[in-house]
PDB file of C-alpha atoms and ligand atoms in Angstrom:
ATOM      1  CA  UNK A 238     135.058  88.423  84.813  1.00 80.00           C
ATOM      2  CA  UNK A 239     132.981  91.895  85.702  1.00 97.00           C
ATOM      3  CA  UNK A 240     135.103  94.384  86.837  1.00 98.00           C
ATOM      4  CA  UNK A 241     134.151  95.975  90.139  1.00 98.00           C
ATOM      5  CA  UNK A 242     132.188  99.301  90.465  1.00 98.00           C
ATOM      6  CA  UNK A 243     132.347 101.445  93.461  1.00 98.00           C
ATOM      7  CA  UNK A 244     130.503 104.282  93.558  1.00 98.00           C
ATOM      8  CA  UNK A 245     130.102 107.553  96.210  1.00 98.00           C
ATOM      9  CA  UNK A 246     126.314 108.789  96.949  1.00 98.00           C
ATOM     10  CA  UNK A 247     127.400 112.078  98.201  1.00 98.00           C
ATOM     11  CA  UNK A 248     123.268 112.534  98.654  1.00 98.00           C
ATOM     12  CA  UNK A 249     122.556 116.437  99.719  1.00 98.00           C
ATOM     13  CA  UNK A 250     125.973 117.199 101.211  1.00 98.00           C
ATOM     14  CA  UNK A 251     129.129 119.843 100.296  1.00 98.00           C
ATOM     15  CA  UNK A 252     128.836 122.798  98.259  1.00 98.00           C
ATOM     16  CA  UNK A 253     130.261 123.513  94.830  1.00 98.00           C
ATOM     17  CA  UNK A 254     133.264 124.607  96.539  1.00 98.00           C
ATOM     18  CA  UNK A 255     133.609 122.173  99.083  1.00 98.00           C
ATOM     19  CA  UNK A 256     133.053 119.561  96.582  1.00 98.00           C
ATOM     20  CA  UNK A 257     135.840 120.149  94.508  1.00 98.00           C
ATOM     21  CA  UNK A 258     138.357 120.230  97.549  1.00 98.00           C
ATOM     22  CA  UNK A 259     136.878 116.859  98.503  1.00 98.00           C
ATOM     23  CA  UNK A 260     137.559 115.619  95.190  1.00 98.00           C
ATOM     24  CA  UNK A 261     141.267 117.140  94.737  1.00 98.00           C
ATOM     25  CA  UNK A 262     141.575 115.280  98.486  1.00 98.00           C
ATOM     26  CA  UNK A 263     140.258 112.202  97.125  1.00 98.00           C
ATOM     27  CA  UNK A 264     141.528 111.963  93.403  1.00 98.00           C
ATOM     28  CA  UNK A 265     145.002 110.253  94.667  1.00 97.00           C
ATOM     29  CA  UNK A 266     143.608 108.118  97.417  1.00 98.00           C
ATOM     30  CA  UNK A 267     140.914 106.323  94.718  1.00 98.00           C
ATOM     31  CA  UNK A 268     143.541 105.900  92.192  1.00 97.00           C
ATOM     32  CA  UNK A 269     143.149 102.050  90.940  1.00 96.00           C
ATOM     33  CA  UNK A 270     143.220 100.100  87.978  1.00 95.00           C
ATOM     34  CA  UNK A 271     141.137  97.175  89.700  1.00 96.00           C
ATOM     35  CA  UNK A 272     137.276  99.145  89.961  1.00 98.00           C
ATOM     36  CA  UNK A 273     135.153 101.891  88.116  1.00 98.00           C
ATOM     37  CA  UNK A 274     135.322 104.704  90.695  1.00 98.00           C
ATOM     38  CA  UNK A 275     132.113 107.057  90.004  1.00 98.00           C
ATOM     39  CA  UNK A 276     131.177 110.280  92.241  1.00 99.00           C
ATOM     40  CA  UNK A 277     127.746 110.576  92.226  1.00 99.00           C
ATOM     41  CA  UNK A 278     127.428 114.314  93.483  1.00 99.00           C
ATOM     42  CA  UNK A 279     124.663 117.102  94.272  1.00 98.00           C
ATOM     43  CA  UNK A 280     122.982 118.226  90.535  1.00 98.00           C
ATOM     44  CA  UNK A 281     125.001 122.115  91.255  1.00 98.00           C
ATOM     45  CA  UNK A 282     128.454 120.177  91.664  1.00 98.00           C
ATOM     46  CA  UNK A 283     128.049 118.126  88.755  1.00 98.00           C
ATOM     47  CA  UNK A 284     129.815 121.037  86.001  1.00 98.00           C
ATOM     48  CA  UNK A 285     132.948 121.560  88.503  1.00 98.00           C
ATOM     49  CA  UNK A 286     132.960 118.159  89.307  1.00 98.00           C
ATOM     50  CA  UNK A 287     133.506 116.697  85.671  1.00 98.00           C
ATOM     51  CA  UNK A 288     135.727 119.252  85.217  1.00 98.00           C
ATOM     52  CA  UNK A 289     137.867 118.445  88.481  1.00 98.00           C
ATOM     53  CA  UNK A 290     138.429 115.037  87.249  1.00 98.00           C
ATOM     54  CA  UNK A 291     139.524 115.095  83.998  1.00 98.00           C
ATOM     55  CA  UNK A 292     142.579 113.446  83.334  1.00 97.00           C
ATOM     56  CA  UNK A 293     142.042 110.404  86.178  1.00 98.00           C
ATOM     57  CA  UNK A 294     139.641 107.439  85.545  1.00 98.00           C
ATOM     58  CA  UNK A 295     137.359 108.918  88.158  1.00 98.00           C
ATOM     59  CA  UNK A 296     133.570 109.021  86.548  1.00 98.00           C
ATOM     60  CA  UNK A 297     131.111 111.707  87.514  1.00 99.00           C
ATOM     61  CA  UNK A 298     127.176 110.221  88.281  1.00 99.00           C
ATOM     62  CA  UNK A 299     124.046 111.846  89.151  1.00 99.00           C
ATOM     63  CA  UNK A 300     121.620 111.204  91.995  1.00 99.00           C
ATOM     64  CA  UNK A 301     118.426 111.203  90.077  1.00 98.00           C
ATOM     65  CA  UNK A 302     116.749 112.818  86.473  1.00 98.00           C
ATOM     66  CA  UNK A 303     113.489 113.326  85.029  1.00 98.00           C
ATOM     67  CA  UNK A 304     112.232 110.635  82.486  1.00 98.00           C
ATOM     68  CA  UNK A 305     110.835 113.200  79.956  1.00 98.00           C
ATOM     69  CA  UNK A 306     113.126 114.867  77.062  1.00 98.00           C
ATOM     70  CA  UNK A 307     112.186 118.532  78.204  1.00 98.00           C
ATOM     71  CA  UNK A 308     108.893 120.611  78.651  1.00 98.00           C
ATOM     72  CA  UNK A 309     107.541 122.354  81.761  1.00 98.00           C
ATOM     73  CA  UNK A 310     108.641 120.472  84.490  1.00 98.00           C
ATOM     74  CA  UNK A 311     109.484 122.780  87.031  1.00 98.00           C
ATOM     75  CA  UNK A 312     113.005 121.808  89.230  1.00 98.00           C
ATOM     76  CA  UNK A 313     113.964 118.759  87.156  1.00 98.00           C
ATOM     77  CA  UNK A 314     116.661 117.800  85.215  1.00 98.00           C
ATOM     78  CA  UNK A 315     116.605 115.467  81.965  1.00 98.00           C
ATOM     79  CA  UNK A 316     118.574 112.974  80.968  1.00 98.00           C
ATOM     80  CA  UNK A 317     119.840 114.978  77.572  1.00 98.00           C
ATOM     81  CA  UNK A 318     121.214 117.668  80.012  1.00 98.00           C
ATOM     82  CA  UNK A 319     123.444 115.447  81.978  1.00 98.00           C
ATOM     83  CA  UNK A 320     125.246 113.506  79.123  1.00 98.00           C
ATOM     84  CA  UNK A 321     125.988 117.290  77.367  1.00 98.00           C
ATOM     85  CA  UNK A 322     128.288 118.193  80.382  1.00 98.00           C
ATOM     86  CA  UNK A 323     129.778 114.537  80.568  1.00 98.00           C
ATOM     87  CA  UNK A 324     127.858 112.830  83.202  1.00 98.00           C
ATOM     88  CA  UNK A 325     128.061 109.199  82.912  1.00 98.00           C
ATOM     89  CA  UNK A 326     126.201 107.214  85.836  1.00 99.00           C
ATOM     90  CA  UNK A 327     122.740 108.322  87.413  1.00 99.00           C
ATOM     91  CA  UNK A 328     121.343 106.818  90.549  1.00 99.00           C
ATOM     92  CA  UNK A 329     117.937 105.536  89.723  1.00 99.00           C
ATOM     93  CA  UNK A 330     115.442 104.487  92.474  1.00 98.00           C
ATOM     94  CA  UNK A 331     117.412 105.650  95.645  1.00 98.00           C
ATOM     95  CA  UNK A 332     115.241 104.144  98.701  1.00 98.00           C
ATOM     96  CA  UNK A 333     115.399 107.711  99.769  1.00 98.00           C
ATOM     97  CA  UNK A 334     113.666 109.394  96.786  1.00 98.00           C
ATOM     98  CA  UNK A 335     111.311 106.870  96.958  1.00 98.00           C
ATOM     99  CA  UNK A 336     110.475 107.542 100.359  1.00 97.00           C
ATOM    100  CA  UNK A 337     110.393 111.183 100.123  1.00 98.00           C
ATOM    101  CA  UNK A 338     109.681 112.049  96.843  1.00 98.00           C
ATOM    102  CA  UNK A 339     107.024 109.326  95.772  1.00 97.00           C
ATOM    103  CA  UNK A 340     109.329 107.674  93.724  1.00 98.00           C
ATOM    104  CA  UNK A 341     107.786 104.094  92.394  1.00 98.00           C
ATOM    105  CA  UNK A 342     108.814 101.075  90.575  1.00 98.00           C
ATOM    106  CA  UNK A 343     107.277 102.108  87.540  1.00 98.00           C
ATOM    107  CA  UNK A 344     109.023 105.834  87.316  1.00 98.00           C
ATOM    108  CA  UNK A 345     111.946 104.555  88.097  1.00 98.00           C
ATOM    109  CA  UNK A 346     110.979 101.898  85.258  1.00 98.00           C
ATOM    110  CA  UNK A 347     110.919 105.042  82.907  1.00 98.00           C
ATOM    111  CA  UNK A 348     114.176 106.273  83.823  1.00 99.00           C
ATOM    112  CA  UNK A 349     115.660 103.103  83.300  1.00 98.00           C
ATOM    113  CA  UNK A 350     114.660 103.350  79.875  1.00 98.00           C
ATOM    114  CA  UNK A 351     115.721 106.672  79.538  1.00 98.00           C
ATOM    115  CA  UNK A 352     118.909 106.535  80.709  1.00 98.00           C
ATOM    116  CA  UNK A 353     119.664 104.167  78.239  1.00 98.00           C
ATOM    117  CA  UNK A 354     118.130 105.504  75.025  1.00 98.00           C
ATOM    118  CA  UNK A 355     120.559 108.648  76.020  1.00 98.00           C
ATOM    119  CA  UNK A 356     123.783 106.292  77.080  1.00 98.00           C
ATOM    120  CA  UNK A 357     123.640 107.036  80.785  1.00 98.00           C
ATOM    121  CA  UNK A 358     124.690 104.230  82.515  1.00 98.00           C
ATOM    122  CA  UNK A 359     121.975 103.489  85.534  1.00 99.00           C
ATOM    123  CA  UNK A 360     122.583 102.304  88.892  1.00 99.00           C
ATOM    124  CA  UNK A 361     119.178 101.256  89.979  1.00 99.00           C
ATOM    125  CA  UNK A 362     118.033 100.554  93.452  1.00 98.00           C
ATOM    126  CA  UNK A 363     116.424  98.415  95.283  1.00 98.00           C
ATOM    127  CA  UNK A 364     116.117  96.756  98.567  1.00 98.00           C
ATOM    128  CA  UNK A 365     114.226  95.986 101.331  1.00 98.00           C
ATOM    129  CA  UNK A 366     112.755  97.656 104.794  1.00 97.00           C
ATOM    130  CA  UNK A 367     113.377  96.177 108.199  1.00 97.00           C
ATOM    131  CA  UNK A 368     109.559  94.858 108.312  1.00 97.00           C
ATOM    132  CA  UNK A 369     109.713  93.117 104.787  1.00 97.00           C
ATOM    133  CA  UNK A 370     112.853  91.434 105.868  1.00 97.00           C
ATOM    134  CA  UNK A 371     111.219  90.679 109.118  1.00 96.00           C
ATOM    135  CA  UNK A 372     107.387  89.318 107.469  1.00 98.00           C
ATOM    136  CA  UNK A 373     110.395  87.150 105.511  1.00 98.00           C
ATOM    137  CA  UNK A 374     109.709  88.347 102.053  1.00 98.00           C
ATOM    138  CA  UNK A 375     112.775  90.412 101.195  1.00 98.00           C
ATOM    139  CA  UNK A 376     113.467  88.119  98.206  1.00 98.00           C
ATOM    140  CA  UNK A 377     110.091  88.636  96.789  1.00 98.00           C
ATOM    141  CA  UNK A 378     109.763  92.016  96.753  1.00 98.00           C
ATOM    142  CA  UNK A 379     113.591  92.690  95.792  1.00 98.00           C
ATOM    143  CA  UNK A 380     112.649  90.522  92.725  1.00 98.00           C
ATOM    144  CA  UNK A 381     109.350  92.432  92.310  1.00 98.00           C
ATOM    145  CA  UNK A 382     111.793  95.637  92.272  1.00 98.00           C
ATOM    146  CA  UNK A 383     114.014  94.052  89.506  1.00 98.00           C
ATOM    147  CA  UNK A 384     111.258  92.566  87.316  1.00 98.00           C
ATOM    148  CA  UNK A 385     109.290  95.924  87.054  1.00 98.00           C
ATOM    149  CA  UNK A 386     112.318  98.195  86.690  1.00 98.00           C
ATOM    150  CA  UNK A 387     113.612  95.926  83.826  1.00 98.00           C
ATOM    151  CA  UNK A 388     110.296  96.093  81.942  1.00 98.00           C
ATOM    152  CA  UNK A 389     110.793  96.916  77.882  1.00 98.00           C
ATOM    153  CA  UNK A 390     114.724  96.847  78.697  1.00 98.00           C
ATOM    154  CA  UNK A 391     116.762  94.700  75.686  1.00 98.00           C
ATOM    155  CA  UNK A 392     119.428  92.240  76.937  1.00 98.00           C
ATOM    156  CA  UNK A 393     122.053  94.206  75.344  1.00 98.00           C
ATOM    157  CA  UNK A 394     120.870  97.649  78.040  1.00 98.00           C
ATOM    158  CA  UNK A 395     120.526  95.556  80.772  1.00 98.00           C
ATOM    159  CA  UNK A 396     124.009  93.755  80.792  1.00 98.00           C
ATOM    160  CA  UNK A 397     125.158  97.674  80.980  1.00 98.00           C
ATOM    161  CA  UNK A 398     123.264  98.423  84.023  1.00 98.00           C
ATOM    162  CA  UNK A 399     123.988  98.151  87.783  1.00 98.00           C
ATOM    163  CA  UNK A 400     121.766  97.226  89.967  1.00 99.00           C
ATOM    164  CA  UNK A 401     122.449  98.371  93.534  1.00 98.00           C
ATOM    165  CA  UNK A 402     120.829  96.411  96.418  1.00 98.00           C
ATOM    166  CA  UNK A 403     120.359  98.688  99.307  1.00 98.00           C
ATOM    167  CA  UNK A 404     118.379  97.432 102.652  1.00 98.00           C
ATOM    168  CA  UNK A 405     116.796 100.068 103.957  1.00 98.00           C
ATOM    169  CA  UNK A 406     117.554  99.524 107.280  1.00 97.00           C
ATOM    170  CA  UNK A 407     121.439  99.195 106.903  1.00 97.00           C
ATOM    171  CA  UNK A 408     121.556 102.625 105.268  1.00 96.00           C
ATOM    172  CA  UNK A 409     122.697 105.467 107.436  1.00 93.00           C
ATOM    173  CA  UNK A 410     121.795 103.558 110.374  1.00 94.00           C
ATOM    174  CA  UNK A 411     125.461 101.998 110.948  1.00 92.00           C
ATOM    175  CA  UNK A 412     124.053  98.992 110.741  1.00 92.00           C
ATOM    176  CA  UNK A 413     125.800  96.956 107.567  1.00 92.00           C
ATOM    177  CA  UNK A 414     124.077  93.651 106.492  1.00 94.00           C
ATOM    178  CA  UNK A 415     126.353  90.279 106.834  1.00 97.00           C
ATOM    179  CA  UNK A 416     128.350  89.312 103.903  1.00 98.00           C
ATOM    180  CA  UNK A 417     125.715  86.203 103.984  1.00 98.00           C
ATOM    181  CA  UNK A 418     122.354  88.577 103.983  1.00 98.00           C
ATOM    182  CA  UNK A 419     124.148  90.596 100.967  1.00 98.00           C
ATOM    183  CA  UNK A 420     125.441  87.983  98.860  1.00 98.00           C
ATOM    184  CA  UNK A 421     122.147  86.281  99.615  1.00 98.00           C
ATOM    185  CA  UNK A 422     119.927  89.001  98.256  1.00 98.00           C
ATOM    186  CA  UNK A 423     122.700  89.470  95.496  1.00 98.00           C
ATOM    187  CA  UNK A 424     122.970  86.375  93.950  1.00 98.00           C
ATOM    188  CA  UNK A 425     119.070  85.930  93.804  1.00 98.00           C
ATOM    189  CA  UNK A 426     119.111  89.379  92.071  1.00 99.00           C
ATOM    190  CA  UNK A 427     120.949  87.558  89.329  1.00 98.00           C
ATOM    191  CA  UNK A 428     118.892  84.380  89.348  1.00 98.00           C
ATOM    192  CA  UNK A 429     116.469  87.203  88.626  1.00 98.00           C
ATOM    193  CA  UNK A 430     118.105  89.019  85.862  1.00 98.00           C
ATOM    194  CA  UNK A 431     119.063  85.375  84.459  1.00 98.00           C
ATOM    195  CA  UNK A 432     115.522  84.362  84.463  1.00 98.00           C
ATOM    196  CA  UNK A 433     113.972  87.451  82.929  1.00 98.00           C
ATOM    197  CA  UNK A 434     116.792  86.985  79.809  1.00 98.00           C
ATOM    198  CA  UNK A 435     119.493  84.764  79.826  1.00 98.00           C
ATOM    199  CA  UNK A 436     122.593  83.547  81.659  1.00 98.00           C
ATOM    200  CA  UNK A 437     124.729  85.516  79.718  1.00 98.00           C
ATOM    201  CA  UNK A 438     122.987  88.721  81.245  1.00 98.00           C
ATOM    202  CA  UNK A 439     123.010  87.538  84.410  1.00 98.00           C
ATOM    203  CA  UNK A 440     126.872  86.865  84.275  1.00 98.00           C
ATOM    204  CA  UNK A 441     127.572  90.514  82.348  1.00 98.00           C
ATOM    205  CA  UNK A 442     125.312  92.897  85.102  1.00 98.00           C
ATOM    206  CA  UNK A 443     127.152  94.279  88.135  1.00 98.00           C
ATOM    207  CA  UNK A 444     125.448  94.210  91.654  1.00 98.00           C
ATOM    208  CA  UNK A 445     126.609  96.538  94.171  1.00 98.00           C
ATOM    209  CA  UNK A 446     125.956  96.411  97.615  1.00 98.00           C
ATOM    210  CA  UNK A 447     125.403  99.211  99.631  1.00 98.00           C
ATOM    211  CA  UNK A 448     123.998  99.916 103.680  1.00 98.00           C
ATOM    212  CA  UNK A 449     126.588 101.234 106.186  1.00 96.00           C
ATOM    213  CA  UNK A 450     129.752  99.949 103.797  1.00 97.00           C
ATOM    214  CA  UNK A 451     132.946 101.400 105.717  1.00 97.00           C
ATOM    215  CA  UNK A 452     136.894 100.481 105.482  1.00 97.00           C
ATOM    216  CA  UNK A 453     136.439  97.497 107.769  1.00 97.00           C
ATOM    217  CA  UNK A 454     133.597  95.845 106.031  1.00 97.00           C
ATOM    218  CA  UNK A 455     134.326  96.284 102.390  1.00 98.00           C
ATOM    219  CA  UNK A 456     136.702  93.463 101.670  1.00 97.00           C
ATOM    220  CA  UNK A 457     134.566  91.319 102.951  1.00 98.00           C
ATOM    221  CA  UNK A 458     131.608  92.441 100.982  1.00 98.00           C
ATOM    222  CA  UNK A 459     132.749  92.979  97.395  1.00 98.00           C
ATOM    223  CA  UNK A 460     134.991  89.339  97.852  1.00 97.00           C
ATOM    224  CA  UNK A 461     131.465  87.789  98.024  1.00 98.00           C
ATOM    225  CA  UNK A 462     131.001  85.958  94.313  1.00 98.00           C
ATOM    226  CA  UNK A 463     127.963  87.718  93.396  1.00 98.00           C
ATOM    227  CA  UNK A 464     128.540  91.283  94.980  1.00 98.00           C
ATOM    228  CA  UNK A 465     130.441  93.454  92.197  1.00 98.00           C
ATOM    229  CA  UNK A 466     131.525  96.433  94.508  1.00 98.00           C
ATOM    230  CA  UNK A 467     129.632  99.178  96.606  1.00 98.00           C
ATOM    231  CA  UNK A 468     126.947 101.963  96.889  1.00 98.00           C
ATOM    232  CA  UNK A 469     128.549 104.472  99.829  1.00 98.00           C
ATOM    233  CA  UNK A 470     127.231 106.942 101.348  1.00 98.00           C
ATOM    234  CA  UNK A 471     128.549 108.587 104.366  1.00 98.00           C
ATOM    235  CA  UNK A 472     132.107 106.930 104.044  1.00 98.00           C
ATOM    236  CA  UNK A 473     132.425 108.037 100.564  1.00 98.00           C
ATOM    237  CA  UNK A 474     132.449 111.893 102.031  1.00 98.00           C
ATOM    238  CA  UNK A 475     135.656 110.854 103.562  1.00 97.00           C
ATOM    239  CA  UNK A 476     139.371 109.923 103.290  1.00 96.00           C
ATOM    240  CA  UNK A 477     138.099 106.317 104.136  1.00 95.00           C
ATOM    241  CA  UNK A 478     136.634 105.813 100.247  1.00 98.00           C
ATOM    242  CA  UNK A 479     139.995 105.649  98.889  1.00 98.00           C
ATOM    243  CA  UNK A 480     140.547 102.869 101.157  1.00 98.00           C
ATOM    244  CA  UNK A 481     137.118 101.201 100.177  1.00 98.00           C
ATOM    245  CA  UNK A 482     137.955 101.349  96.497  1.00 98.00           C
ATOM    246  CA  UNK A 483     141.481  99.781  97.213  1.00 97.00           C
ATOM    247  CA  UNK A 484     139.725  97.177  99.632  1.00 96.00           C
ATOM    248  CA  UNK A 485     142.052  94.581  98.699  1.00 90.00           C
TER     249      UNK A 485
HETATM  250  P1  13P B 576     125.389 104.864 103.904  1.00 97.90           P
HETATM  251  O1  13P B 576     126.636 104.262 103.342  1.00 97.90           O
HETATM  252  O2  13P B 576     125.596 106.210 104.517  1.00 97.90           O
HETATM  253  O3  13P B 576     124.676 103.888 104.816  1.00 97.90           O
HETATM  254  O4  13P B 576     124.407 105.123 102.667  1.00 97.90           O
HETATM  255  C1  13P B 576     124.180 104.103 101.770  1.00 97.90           C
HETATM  256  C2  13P B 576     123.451 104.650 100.619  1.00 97.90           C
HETATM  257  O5  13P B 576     122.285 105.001 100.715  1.00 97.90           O
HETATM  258  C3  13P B 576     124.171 104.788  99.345  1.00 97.90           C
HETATM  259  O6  13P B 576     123.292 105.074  98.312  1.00 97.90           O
END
């Protein structure tokens, strides 16, 4: 049975110090025994943030790193810095980086890899835009995603990982797929995953789905057989996550 994971993108929003009153707000409300609750906060937060909460079962993730060990490049972070001050998760792939900061399948390939060689767990992204899902080929190039950002990764890695499917046009946009479009692209993620190993891969990864996931739709979502919790991002900024990670 995988245990649900359900993480917060808090993408560029709150301050140091507005992060950790979010969190002391939160830390009761997300309180379960029945998910993996991860904050994936702003690179400045992530210090205060591990620190704020110690003592709960709350994880701290980042929202991206660098796929190199350490040299000069300028304004990123590796993967080596963010296990030394406990981070545990890092968002790899985010539609959003990929659209704005050239992000491809093959680096986020590379930070796959990385992640693992330094024990970061990595949620990886992937999903499609309103005019792939449109032209029909959503499937295709989800698995095209999966295929290339699993490349050189051992069974034993990729039963860690999450994978996060994320349409493009259901995030931000208020829009949340159907519990049939998500489990739909979900469960041929893991025909996927079972095809590049093994069955007993397929069954171990977690899927997330994330677009739009509020209160009212989560239940829904995560009951679906092949979705293994949520990606949130606006919701997770509010009093409304604790209620997503207790969807039940
Ligand atoms: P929203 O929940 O705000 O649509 O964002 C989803 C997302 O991009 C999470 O990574």
């Amino acid at each position: 049975m995988r245990r649900k994971i359900i993480a917060g993108n808090w993408k560029m929003n709150k301050t140091p110090t507005e992060a950790i009153a979010l969190i002391n707000e939160l830390k009761p409300l997300v309180a379960t025994k029945d998910a993996d609750v991860v904050f994936c906060v702003p690179f400045v937060s992530l210090i205060p943030a591990v620190e704020a909460v110690k003592g709960t079962d709350i994880a701290i993730g980042a929202q991206n790193m660098y796929f190199e060990e350490s040299g000069a490049y300028t304004g990123e972070v590796s993967p080596g810095m963010l296990v030394d001050i406990g981070v545990k998760y890092v968002i790899i792939g985010h539609s959003e980086r990929r659209q704005y900061f050239a992000e491809t399948d093959e680096t986020v390939n590379k930070k796959v890899i990385k992640a693992f060689e330094h024990g970061l767990t990595p949620i990886i992204c992937v999903g499609e835009s309103l005019t792939q899902r449109e032209q029909g080929i959503t499937i295709d190039f989800v698995r095209q995603q999966v295929k290339i950002a699993f490349l050189n990764v051992t069974a034993d890695q990729a039963k860690n990982a999450v994978i996060a499917y994320e349409p493009i046009w259901a995030i931000g946009t208020g829009k949340v797929a159907t519990t049939e479009q998500a489990e739909e692209v979900c469960s041929a993620i893991r025909m996927c995953i079972s095809e590049i190993y093994d069955v007993a891969t397929a069954a171990a990864i977690r899927i997330q789905y994330g677009g739009s996931v509020t209160a009212a739709s989560a239940a829904d979502l995560f009951s679906q057989k092949d979705i293994d919790g949520g990606l949130v991002g606006g919701a997770s900024l509010k009093a409304d996550f604790g209620k997503i990670v207790n969807y039940k």
